[in-house]
mmCIF file with all atom_site columns, C-alpha atoms in Angstrom:
data_model
loop_
_atom_site.group_PDB
_atom_site.id
_atom_site.type_symbol
_atom_site.label_atom_id
_atom_site.label_alt_id
_atom_site.label_comp_id
_atom_site.label_asym_id
_atom_site.label_entity_id
_atom_site.label_seq_id
_atom_site.pdbx_PDB_ins_code
_atom_site.Cartn_x
_atom_site.Cartn_y
_atom_site.Cartn_z
_atom_site.occupancy
_atom_site.B_iso_or_equiv
_atom_site.pdbx_formal_charge
_atom_site.auth_seq_id
_atom_site.auth_comp_id
_atom_site.auth_asym_id
_atom_site.auth_atom_id
_atom_site.pdbx_PDB_model_num
ATOM 1   C CA . MET V 1 1   ? 19.802  35.398  16.887  1.00 66.00 ? 1   MET V CA 1
ATOM 2   C CA . ALA V 1 2   ? 22.457  37.899  16.043  1.00 71.00 ? 2   ALA V CA 1
ATOM 3   C CA . ARG V 1 3   ? 22.044  41.464  14.856  1.00 78.00 ? 3   ARG V CA 1
ATOM 4   C CA . GLU V 1 4   ? 23.833  40.464  11.639  1.00 85.00 ? 4   GLU V CA 1
ATOM 5   C CA . ASP V 1 5   ? 21.007  38.090  10.648  1.00 85.00 ? 5   ASP V CA 1
ATOM 6   C CA . PRO V 1 6   ? 18.973  39.346  7.669   1.00 88.00 ? 6   PRO V CA 1
ATOM 7   C CA . GLN V 1 7   ? 15.773  41.226  8.409   1.00 88.00 ? 7   GLN V CA 1
ATOM 8   C CA . ILE V 1 8   ? 12.410  40.863  6.767   1.00 88.00 ? 8   ILE V CA 1
ATOM 9   C CA . ASN V 1 9   ? 9.352   43.080  7.035   1.00 90.00 ? 9   ASN V CA 1
ATOM 10  C CA . ILE V 1 10  ? 5.946   41.451  6.724   1.00 89.00 ? 10  ILE V CA 1
ATOM 11  C CA . ARG V 1 11  ? 2.353   42.508  7.120   1.00 92.00 ? 11  ARG V CA 1
ATOM 12  C CA . LEU V 1 12  ? 0.157   40.468  9.458   1.00 90.00 ? 12  LEU V CA 1
ATOM 13  C CA . PRO V 1 13  ? -3.477  40.729  10.452  1.00 92.00 ? 13  PRO V CA 1
ATOM 14  C CA . ALA V 1 14  ? -3.691  42.476  13.822  1.00 93.00 ? 14  ALA V CA 1
ATOM 15  C CA . ASN V 1 15  ? -5.259  39.500  15.599  1.00 93.00 ? 15  ASN V CA 1
ATOM 16  C CA . LEU V 1 16  ? -2.470  37.189  14.396  1.00 92.00 ? 16  LEU V CA 1
ATOM 17  C CA . LYS V 1 17  ? 0.177   39.621  15.636  1.00 93.00 ? 17  LYS V CA 1
ATOM 18  C CA . GLU V 1 18  ? -1.554  39.737  19.035  1.00 94.00 ? 18  GLU V CA 1
ATOM 19  C CA . ARG V 1 19  ? -1.678  35.948  19.229  1.00 93.00 ? 19  ARG V CA 1
ATOM 20  C CA . LEU V 1 20  ? 2.023   35.703  18.375  1.00 92.00 ? 20  LEU V CA 1
ATOM 21  C CA . GLU V 1 21  ? 2.897   38.284  21.042  1.00 94.00 ? 21  GLU V CA 1
ATOM 22  C CA . GLU V 1 22  ? 0.798   36.466  23.668  1.00 94.00 ? 22  GLU V CA 1
ATOM 23  C CA . ARG V 1 23  ? 2.385   33.110  22.819  1.00 91.00 ? 23  ARG V CA 1
ATOM 24  C CA . ALA V 1 24  ? 5.882   34.646  22.843  1.00 92.00 ? 24  ALA V CA 1
ATOM 25  C CA . GLU V 1 25  ? 5.269   36.069  26.309  1.00 93.00 ? 25  GLU V CA 1
ATOM 26  C CA . ARG V 1 26  ? 3.927   32.725  27.522  1.00 91.00 ? 26  ARG V CA 1
ATOM 27  C CA . ASN V 1 27  ? 7.057   30.979  26.113  1.00 88.00 ? 27  ASN V CA 1
ATOM 28  C CA . ASN V 1 28  ? 9.376   33.638  27.615  1.00 91.00 ? 28  ASN V CA 1
ATOM 29  C CA . ARG V 1 29  ? 10.839  34.786  24.306  1.00 91.00 ? 29  ARG V CA 1
ATOM 30  C CA . SER V 1 30  ? 10.643  37.754  21.982  1.00 92.00 ? 30  SER V CA 1
ATOM 31  C CA . THR V 1 31  ? 8.038   37.939  19.242  1.00 92.00 ? 31  THR V CA 1
ATOM 32  C CA . THR V 1 32  ? 10.823  37.526  16.674  1.00 91.00 ? 32  THR V CA 1
ATOM 33  C CA . ALA V 1 33  ? 12.133  34.418  18.462  1.00 90.00 ? 33  ALA V CA 1
ATOM 34  C CA . GLU V 1 34  ? 8.580   33.030  18.577  1.00 91.00 ? 34  GLU V CA 1
ATOM 35  C CA . ILE V 1 35  ? 8.128   33.560  14.828  1.00 92.00 ? 35  ILE V CA 1
ATOM 36  C CA . VAL V 1 36  ? 11.519  31.969  14.057  1.00 90.00 ? 36  VAL V CA 1
ATOM 37  C CA . ALA V 1 37  ? 10.767  28.973  16.299  1.00 87.00 ? 37  ALA V CA 1
ATOM 38  C CA . ARG V 1 38  ? 7.403   28.453  14.623  1.00 87.00 ? 38  ARG V CA 1
ATOM 39  C CA . LEU V 1 39  ? 8.875   28.722  11.144  1.00 87.00 ? 39  LEU V CA 1
ATOM 40  C CA . GLU V 1 40  ? 11.671  26.276  11.970  1.00 84.00 ? 40  GLU V CA 1
ATOM 41  C CA . GLN V 1 41  ? 9.127   23.843  13.413  1.00 80.00 ? 41  GLN V CA 1
ATOM 42  C CA . SER V 1 42  ? 7.032   24.070  10.241  1.00 79.00 ? 42  SER V CA 1
ATOM 43  C CA . PHE V 1 43  ? 10.015  22.802  8.240   1.00 78.00 ? 43  PHE V CA 1
ATOM 44  C CA . LEU V 1 44  ? 10.751  19.979  10.697  1.00 75.00 ? 44  LEU V CA 1
ATOM 45  C CA . GLY V 1 45  ? 7.192   18.706  10.910  1.00 67.00 ? 45  GLY V CA 1
ATOM 46  C CA . PRO V 1 46  ? 4.980   18.300  13.956  1.00 61.00 ? 46  PRO V CA 1
ATOM 47  C CA . LYS V 1 47  ? 6.532   17.405  17.317  1.00 62.00 ? 47  LYS V CA 1
ATOM 48  C CA . HIS V 1 48  ? 3.858   14.790  17.804  1.00 58.00 ? 48  HIS V CA 1
ATOM 49  C CA . PRO V 1 49  ? 2.681   13.367  14.491  1.00 58.00 ? 49  PRO V CA 1
ATOM 50  C CA . PRO V 1 50  ? -1.057  12.818  14.322  1.00 56.00 ? 50  PRO V CA 1
ATOM 51  C CA . SER V 1 51  ? -2.160  9.442   15.571  1.00 56.00 ? 51  SER V CA 1
ATOM 52  C CA . ILE V 1 52  ? -5.379  7.545   15.457  1.00 57.00 ? 52  ILE V CA 1
ATOM 53  C CA . THR V 1 53  ? -6.854  4.966   17.750  1.00 58.00 ? 53  THR V CA 1
ATOM 54  C CA . ILE V 1 54  ? -7.745  1.755   15.998  1.00 58.00 ? 54  ILE V CA 1
ATOM 55  C CA . ARG V 1 55  ? -10.115 -0.879  17.247  1.00 56.00 ? 55  ARG V CA 1
ATOM 56  C CA . LEU V 1 56  ? -11.075 -3.511  14.746  1.00 58.00 ? 56  LEU V CA 1
ATOM 57  C CA . GLU V 1 57  ? -14.670 -4.639  15.116  1.00 58.00 ? 57  GLU V CA 1
ATOM 58  C CA . ALA V 1 58  ? -13.666 -8.220  14.367  1.00 60.00 ? 58  ALA V CA 1
ATOM 59  C CA . LEU V 1 59  ? -11.683 -8.370  17.605  1.00 62.00 ? 59  LEU V CA 1
ATOM 60  C CA . PRO V 1 60  ? -13.469 -9.324  20.810  1.00 65.00 ? 60  PRO V CA 1
ATOM 61  C CA . PHE V 1 61  ? -14.978 -6.532  22.890  1.00 69.00 ? 61  PHE V CA 1
ATOM 62  C CA . GLY V 1 62  ? -12.490 -5.225  25.430  1.00 69.00 ? 62  GLY V CA 1
ATOM 63  C CA . THR V 1 63  ? -9.486  -5.718  23.180  1.00 66.00 ? 63  THR V CA 1
ATOM 64  C CA . PRO V 1 64  ? -7.164  -2.804  23.948  1.00 67.00 ? 64  PRO V CA 1
ATOM 65  C CA . ALA V 1 65  ? -6.869  -0.060  21.358  1.00 64.00 ? 65  ALA V CA 1
ATOM 66  C CA . ILE V 1 66  ? -3.658  0.360   19.403  1.00 65.00 ? 66  ILE V CA 1
ATOM 67  C CA . ASP V 1 67  ? -2.124  3.817   19.003  1.00 65.00 ? 67  ASP V CA 1
ATOM 68  C CA . VAL V 1 68  ? -0.171  4.227   15.768  1.00 64.00 ? 68  VAL V CA 1
ATOM 69  C CA . SER V 1 69  ? 0.658   7.115   13.486  1.00 67.00 ? 69  SER V CA 1
ATOM 70  C CA . ILE V 1 70  ? -1.587  7.560   10.470  1.00 69.00 ? 70  ILE V CA 1
ATOM 71  C CA . GLY V 1 71  ? 1.321   6.921   8.112   1.00 72.00 ? 71  GLY V CA 1
ATOM 72  C CA . THR V 1 72  ? 2.240   3.667   9.844   1.00 74.00 ? 72  THR V CA 1
ATOM 73  C CA . PHE V 1 73  ? -1.386  2.536   9.918   1.00 73.00 ? 73  PHE V CA 1
ATOM 74  C CA . PHE V 1 74  ? -1.938  3.070   6.193   1.00 78.00 ? 74  PHE V CA 1
ATOM 75  C CA . SER V 1 75  ? 1.457   1.629   5.286   1.00 79.00 ? 75  SER V CA 1
ATOM 76  C CA . ASP V 1 76  ? 0.730   -1.528  7.286   1.00 81.00 ? 76  ASP V CA 1
ATOM 77  C CA . LEU V 1 77  ? -2.818  -1.709  5.901   1.00 81.00 ? 77  LEU V CA 1
ATOM 78  C CA . SER V 1 78  ? -1.502  -1.401  2.353   1.00 85.00 ? 78  SER V CA 1
ATOM 79  C CA . LYS V 1 79  ? 1.029   -4.189  2.922   1.00 85.00 ? 79  LYS V CA 1
ATOM 80  C CA . THR V 1 80  ? -1.647  -6.427  4.448   1.00 86.00 ? 80  THR V CA 1
ATOM 81  C CA . LEU V 1 81  ? -4.032  -5.832  1.542   1.00 87.00 ? 81  LEU V CA 1
ATOM 82  C CA . LYS V 1 82  ? -1.316  -6.545  -1.025  1.00 87.00 ? 82  LYS V CA 1
ATOM 83  C CA . GLU V 1 83  ? -0.393  -9.774  0.772   1.00 87.00 ? 83  GLU V CA 1
ATOM 84  C CA . SER V 1 84  ? -4.069  -10.794 0.928   1.00 87.00 ? 84  SER V CA 1
ATOM 85  C CA . ILE V 1 85  ? -4.567  -10.135 -2.781  1.00 89.00 ? 85  ILE V CA 1
ATOM 86  C CA . GLU V 1 86  ? -1.414  -12.092 -3.631  1.00 86.00 ? 86  GLU V CA 1
ATOM 87  C CA . SER V 1 87  ? -2.628  -15.017 -1.478  1.00 86.00 ? 87  SER V CA 1
ATOM 88  C CA . ILE V 1 88  ? -6.034  -15.018 -3.188  1.00 88.00 ? 88  ILE V CA 1
ATOM 89  C CA . ARG V 1 89  ? -4.449  -14.938 -6.642  1.00 86.00 ? 89  ARG V CA 1
ATOM 90  C CA . ALA V 1 90  ? -2.053  -17.752 -5.711  1.00 86.00 ? 90  ALA V CA 1
ATOM 91  C CA . ALA V 1 91  ? -4.960  -19.867 -4.440  1.00 86.00 ? 91  ALA V CA 1
ATOM 92  C CA . GLU V 1 92  ? -6.870  -19.225 -7.681  1.00 87.00 ? 92  GLU V CA 1
ATOM 93  C CA . ARG V 1 93  ? -3.822  -20.287 -9.738  1.00 85.00 ? 93  ARG V CA 1
ATOM 94  C CA . VAL V 1 94  ? -3.473  -23.468 -7.705  1.00 85.00 ? 94  VAL V CA 1
ATOM 95  C CA . GLU V 1 95  ? -7.187  -24.209 -8.158  1.00 86.00 ? 95  GLU V CA 1
ATOM 96  C CA . ARG V 1 96  ? -6.972  -23.664 -11.951 1.00 84.00 ? 96  ARG V CA 1
ATOM 97  C CA . LEU V 1 97  ? -3.923  -25.935 -12.180 1.00 83.00 ? 97  LEU V CA 1
ATOM 98  C CA . ALA V 1 98  ? -5.676  -28.622 -10.117 1.00 82.00 ? 98  ALA V CA 1
ATOM 99  C CA . GLU V 1 99  ? -8.763  -28.374 -12.331 1.00 83.00 ? 99  GLU V CA 1
ATOM 100 C CA . ARG V 1 100 ? -6.678  -28.729 -15.478 1.00 79.00 ? 100 ARG V CA 1
ATOM 101 C CA . GLU V 1 101 ? -4.892  -31.706 -13.991 1.00 79.00 ? 101 GLU V CA 1
ATOM 102 C CA . ARG V 1 102 ? -8.219  -33.325 -13.078 1.00 78.00 ? 102 ARG V CA 1
ATOM 103 C CA . ALA V 1 103 ? -9.472  -32.675 -16.595 1.00 75.00 ? 103 ALA V CA 1
ATOM 104 C CA . ALA V 1 104 ? -6.330  -34.151 -18.117 1.00 73.00 ? 104 ALA V CA 1
ATOM 105 C CA . ASN V 1 105 ? -6.818  -37.297 -16.046 1.00 73.00 ? 105 ASN V CA 1
ATOM 106 C CA . SER V 1 106 ? -10.478 -37.641 -17.009 1.00 70.00 ? 106 SER V CA 1
ATOM 107 C CA . LEU V 1 107 ? -12.472 -37.475 -20.208 1.00 57.00 ? 107 LEU V CA 1
ATOM 108 C CA . GLU V 1 108 ? -14.050 -34.110 -19.297 1.00 53.00 ? 108 GLU V CA 1
ATOM 109 C CA . PRO V 1 109 ? -12.565 -31.029 -20.966 1.00 52.00 ? 109 PRO V CA 1
ATOM 110 C CA . ALA V 1 110 ? -11.144 -28.388 -18.631 1.00 50.00 ? 110 ALA V CA 1
ATOM 111 C CA . GLN V 1 111 ? -13.328 -25.390 -18.086 1.00 55.00 ? 111 GLN V CA 1
ATOM 112 C CA . ASP V 1 112 ? -11.275 -22.361 -18.972 1.00 55.00 ? 112 ASP V CA 1
ATOM 113 C CA . ALA V 1 113 ? -13.301 -19.283 -18.092 1.00 55.00 ? 113 ALA V CA 1
ATOM 114 C CA . GLY V 1 114 ? -10.936 -17.110 -20.108 1.00 59.00 ? 114 GLY V CA 1
ATOM 115 C CA . ILE V 1 115 ? -11.792 -18.886 -23.377 1.00 62.00 ? 115 ILE V CA 1
ATOM 116 C CA . ASP V 1 116 ? -15.535 -18.859 -22.612 1.00 62.00 ? 116 ASP V CA 1
ATOM 117 C CA . ASP V 1 117 ? -15.388 -15.164 -21.740 1.00 65.00 ? 117 ASP V CA 1
ATOM 118 C CA . ALA V 1 118 ? -13.531 -14.412 -24.973 1.00 67.00 ? 118 ALA V CA 1
ATOM 119 C CA . ARG V 1 119 ? -16.132 -16.332 -27.002 1.00 70.00 ? 119 ARG V CA 1
ATOM 120 C CA . ILE V 1 120 ? -18.933 -14.343 -25.373 1.00 72.00 ? 120 ILE V CA 1
ATOM 121 C CA . VAL V 1 121 ? -17.176 -11.033 -26.072 1.00 71.00 ? 121 VAL V CA 1
ATOM 122 C CA . VAL V 1 122 ? -16.604 -11.980 -29.726 1.00 74.00 ? 122 VAL V CA 1
ATOM 123 C CA . SER V 1 123 ? -20.223 -13.094 -30.070 1.00 76.00 ? 123 SER V CA 1
ATOM 124 C CA . VAL V 1 124 ? -21.605 -9.855  -28.579 1.00 76.00 ? 124 VAL V CA 1
ATOM 125 C CA . ALA V 1 125 ? -19.262 -7.776  -30.742 1.00 78.00 ? 125 ALA V CA 1
ATOM 126 C CA . ALA V 1 126 ? -20.437 -9.633  -33.868 1.00 79.00 ? 126 ALA V CA 1
ATOM 127 C CA . GLU V 1 127 ? -24.089 -9.093  -32.911 1.00 82.00 ? 127 GLU V CA 1
ATOM 128 C CA . ASN V 1 128 ? -23.483 -5.369  -32.367 1.00 80.00 ? 128 ASN V CA 1
ATOM 129 C CA . THR V 1 129 ? -21.651 -5.068  -35.693 1.00 84.00 ? 129 THR V CA 1
ATOM 130 C CA . GLU V 1 130 ? -24.505 -6.801  -37.526 1.00 84.00 ? 130 GLU V CA 1
ATOM 131 C CA . ARG V 1 131 ? -27.085 -4.603  -35.771 1.00 84.00 ? 131 ARG V CA 1
ATOM 132 C CA . ARG V 1 132 ? -25.206 -1.443  -36.836 1.00 84.00 ? 132 ARG V CA 1
ATOM 133 C CA . ARG V 1 133 ? -24.879 -2.763  -40.411 1.00 85.00 ? 133 ARG V CA 1
ATOM 134 C CA . LEU V 1 134 ? -28.623 -3.417  -40.612 1.00 87.00 ? 134 LEU V CA 1
ATOM 135 C CA . LYS V 1 135 ? -29.400 0.060   -39.236 1.00 87.00 ? 135 LYS V CA 1
ATOM 136 C CA . ARG V 1 136 ? -27.133 1.675   -41.852 1.00 85.00 ? 136 ARG V CA 1
ATOM 137 C CA . LEU V 1 137 ? -28.737 -0.410  -44.601 1.00 86.00 ? 137 LEU V CA 1
ATOM 138 C CA . ALA V 1 138 ? -32.250 0.589   -43.472 1.00 86.00 ? 138 ALA V CA 1
ATOM 139 C CA . LYS V 1 139 ? -31.236 4.274   -43.394 1.00 85.00 ? 139 LYS V CA 1
ATOM 140 C CA . LEU V 1 140 ? -29.777 4.019   -46.907 1.00 86.00 ? 140 LEU V CA 1
ATOM 141 C CA . GLU V 1 141 ? -33.005 2.413   -48.167 1.00 87.00 ? 141 GLU V CA 1
ATOM 142 C CA . ARG V 1 142 ? -35.107 5.184   -46.536 1.00 85.00 ? 142 ARG V CA 1
ATOM 143 C CA . ASP V 1 143 ? -32.844 7.877   -48.004 1.00 84.00 ? 143 ASP V CA 1
ATOM 144 C CA . ALA V 1 144 ? -33.024 6.262   -51.448 1.00 84.00 ? 144 ALA V CA 1
ATOM 145 C CA . ALA V 1 145 ? -36.831 6.036   -51.253 1.00 85.00 ? 145 ALA V CA 1
ATOM 146 C CA . ALA V 1 146 ? -37.056 9.693   -50.166 1.00 83.00 ? 146 ALA V CA 1
ATOM 147 C CA . ALA V 1 147 ? -34.744 10.763  -53.025 1.00 83.00 ? 147 ALA V CA 1
ATOM 148 C CA . LYS V 1 148 ? -36.818 8.739   -55.544 1.00 83.00 ? 148 LYS V CA 1
ATOM 149 C CA . ALA V 1 149 ? -40.037 10.295  -54.204 1.00 82.00 ? 149 ALA V CA 1
ATOM 150 C CA . ALA V 1 150 ? -38.511 13.785  -54.496 1.00 80.00 ? 150 ALA V CA 1
ATOM 151 C CA . GLN V 1 151 ? -37.352 13.034  -58.051 1.00 80.00 ? 151 GLN V CA 1
ATOM 152 C CA . ASP V 1 152 ? -40.798 11.721  -58.993 1.00 78.00 ? 152 ASP V CA 1
ATOM 153 C CA . ASP V 1 153 ? -42.410 14.861  -57.543 1.00 77.00 ? 153 ASP V CA 1
ATOM 154 C CA . GLU V 1 154 ? -40.076 17.083  -59.588 1.00 75.00 ? 154 GLU V CA 1
ATOM 155 C CA . SER V 1 155 ? -40.688 15.186  -62.826 1.00 73.00 ? 155 SER V CA 1
ATOM 156 C CA . GLY V 1 156 ? -44.454 15.049  -62.216 1.00 66.00 ? 156 GLY V CA 1
ATOM 157 C CA . GLU V 1 157 ? -44.843 18.834  -61.882 1.00 57.00 ? 157 GLU V CA 1
#
């Protein structure tokens, strides 16, 4: 560091200043050099990225652990899950196509869950609509009866 470098004044808690001074002495550098080194390191990231030890329970006991960074682990896990989901979906498509082909070759109609599901949804929606319509009708009848009773009371007085 040169004397021409810009200066900055900061306030630190006393215990933090003491820790910085102790660490600077241990690293054989000035407190300023220690602070600069720590700040530069914070922009570069950790020297040793965090790692985790993974042992899958499905593997036989005694299988050696695998040390990988957290980022690599989750990236690989994400890729594996996506591939698994794609494989499952592909197998389901193949099964649906095979079922349709079997149905086309026989007298039995193909079972298309999508159509059955849609029919159920439409049926439930129609039932709910009818239920709401009947509730509104009953409320209107009660309101009309209450209004008639109030009118009768007024004319009877």
